[in-house]
PDB file of C-alpha atoms in Angstrom:
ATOM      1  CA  UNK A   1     -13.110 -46.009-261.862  1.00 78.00           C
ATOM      2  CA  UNK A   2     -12.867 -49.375-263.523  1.00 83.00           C
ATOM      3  CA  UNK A   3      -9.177 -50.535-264.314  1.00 85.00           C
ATOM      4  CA  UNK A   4      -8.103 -53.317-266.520  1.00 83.00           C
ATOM      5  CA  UNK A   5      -7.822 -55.535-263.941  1.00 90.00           C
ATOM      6  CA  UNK A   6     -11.369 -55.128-262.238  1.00 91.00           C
ATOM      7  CA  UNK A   7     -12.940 -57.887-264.844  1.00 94.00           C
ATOM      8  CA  UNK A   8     -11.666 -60.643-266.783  1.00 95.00           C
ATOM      9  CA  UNK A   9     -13.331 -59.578-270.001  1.00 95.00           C
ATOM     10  CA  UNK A  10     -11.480 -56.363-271.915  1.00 95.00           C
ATOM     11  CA  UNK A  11     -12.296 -53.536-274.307  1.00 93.00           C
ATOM     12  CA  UNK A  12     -13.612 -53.988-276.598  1.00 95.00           C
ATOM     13  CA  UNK A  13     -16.262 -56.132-275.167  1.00 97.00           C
ATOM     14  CA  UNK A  14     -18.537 -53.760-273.599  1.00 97.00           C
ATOM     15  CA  UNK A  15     -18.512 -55.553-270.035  1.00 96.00           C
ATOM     16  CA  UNK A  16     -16.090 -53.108-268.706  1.00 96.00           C
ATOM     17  CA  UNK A  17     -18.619 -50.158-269.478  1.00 96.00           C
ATOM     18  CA  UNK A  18     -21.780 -52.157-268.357  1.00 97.00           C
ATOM     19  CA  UNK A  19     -19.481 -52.380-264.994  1.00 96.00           C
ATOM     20  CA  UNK A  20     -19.015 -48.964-264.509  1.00 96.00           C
ATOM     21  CA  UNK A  21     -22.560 -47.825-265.339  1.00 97.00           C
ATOM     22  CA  UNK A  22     -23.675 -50.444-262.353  1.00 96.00           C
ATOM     23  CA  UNK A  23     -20.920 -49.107-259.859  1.00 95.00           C
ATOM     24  CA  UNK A  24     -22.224 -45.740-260.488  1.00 95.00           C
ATOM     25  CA  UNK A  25     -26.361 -46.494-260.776  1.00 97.00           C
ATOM     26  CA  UNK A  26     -27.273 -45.225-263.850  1.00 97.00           C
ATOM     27  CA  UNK A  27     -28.026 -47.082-267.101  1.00 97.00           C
ATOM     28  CA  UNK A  28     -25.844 -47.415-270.326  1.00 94.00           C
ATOM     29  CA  UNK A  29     -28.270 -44.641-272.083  1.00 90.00           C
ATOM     30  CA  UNK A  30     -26.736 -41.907-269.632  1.00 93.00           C
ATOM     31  CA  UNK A  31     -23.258 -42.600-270.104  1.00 94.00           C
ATOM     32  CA  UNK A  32     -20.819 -41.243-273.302  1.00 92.00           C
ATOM     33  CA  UNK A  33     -17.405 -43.047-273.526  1.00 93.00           C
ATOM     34  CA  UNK A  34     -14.418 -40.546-274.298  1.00 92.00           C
ATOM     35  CA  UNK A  35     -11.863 -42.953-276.303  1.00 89.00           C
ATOM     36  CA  UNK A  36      -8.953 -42.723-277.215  1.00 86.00           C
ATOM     37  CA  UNK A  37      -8.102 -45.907-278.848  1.00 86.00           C
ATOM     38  CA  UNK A  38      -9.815 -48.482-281.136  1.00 86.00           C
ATOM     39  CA  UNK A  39     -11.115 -50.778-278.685  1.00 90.00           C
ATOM     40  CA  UNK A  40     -12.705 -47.511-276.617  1.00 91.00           C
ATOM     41  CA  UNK A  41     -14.810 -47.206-279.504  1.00 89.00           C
ATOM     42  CA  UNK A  42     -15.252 -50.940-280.567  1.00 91.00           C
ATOM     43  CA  UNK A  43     -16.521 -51.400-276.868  1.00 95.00           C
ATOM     44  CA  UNK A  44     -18.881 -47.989-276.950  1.00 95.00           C
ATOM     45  CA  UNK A  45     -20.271 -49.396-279.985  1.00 93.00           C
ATOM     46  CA  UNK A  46     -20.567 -53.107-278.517  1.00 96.00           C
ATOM     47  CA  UNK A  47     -22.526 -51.513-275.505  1.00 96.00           C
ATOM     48  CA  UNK A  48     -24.765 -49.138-277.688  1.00 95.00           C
ATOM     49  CA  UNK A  49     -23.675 -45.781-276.500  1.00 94.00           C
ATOM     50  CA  UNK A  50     -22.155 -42.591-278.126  1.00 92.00           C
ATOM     51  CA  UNK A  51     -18.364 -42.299-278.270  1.00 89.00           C
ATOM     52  CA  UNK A  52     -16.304 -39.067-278.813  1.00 89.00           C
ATOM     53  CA  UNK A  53     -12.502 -39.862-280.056  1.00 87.00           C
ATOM     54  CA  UNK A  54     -10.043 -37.813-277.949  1.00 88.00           C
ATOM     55  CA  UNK A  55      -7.428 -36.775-280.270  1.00 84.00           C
ATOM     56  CA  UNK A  56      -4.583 -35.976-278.075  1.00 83.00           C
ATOM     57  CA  UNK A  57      -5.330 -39.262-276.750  1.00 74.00           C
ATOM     58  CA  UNK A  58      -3.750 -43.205-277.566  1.00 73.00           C
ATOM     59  CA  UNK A  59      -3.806 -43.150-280.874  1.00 66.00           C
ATOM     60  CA  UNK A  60      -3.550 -41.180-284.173  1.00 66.00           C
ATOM     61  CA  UNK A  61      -5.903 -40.252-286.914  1.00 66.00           C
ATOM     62  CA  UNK A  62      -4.857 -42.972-289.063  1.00 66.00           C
ATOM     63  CA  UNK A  63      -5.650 -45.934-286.252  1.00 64.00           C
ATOM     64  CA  UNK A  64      -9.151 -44.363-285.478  1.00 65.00           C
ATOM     65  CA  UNK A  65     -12.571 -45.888-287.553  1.00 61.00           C
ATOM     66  CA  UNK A  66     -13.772 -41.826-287.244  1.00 63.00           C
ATOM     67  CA  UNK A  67     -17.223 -43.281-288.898  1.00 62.00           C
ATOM     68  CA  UNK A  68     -17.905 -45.023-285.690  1.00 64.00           C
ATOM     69  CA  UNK A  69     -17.899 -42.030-283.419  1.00 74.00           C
ATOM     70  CA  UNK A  70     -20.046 -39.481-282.554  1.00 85.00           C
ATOM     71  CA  UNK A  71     -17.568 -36.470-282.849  1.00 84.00           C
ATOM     72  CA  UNK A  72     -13.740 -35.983-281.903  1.00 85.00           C
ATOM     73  CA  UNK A  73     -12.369 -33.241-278.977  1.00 88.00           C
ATOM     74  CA  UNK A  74      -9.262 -32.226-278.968  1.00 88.00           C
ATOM     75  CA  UNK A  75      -9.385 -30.747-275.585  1.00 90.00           C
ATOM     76  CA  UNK A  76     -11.472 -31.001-272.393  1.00 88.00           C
ATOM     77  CA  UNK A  77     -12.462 -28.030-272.448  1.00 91.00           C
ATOM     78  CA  UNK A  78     -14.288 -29.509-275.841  1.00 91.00           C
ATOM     79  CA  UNK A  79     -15.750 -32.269-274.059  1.00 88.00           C
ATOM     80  CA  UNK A  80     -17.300 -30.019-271.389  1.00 87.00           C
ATOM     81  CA  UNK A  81     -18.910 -28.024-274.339  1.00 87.00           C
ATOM     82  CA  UNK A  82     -20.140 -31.286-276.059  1.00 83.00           C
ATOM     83  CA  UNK A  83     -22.033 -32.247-272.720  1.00 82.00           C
ATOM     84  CA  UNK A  84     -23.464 -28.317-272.296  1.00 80.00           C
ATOM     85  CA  UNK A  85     -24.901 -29.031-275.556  1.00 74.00           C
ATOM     86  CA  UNK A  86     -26.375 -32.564-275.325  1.00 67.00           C
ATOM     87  CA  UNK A  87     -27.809 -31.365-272.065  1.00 61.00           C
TER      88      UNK A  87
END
């Protein structure tokens, strides 16, 4: 887990993701960030990997730019069936 107070830079530079894919060994291409604000997906974007917008998340319809993710969930249960399907 990487908190907000692990690095000096924030969402939505993407140094906060780059961080967590090193703690965990494996590179940027494996990872999908699950968002639920603005700067999730700003930083996703930033750091060149796919983003899904959790709706029951941060923030509302209206705050989210939708064309910058790769799909929305609206439960876990969805995101567990988005990652049976990318394989």
């Amino acid at each position: 887990m990487v908190s907000g107070d692990d690095l000096s830079l924030k969402k939505p530079d993407p140094a906060p993701l780059e961080f967590a894919a090193e703690q965990l060994g494996v590179p940027l291409t494996a990872c999908v960030l699950v968002g639920d604000s603005t700067n999730d997906i700003r930083a996703a974007g930033a750091a060149g990997i796919p983003v899904l917008w959790a709706t029951y998340g941060y923030a509302g319809r209206d705050d989210i730019e939708q064309d910058a993710t790769h799909g929305a969930i609206d439960t876990i249960f969805q995101l567990c069936e988005c990652l049976q399907v990318a394989g």
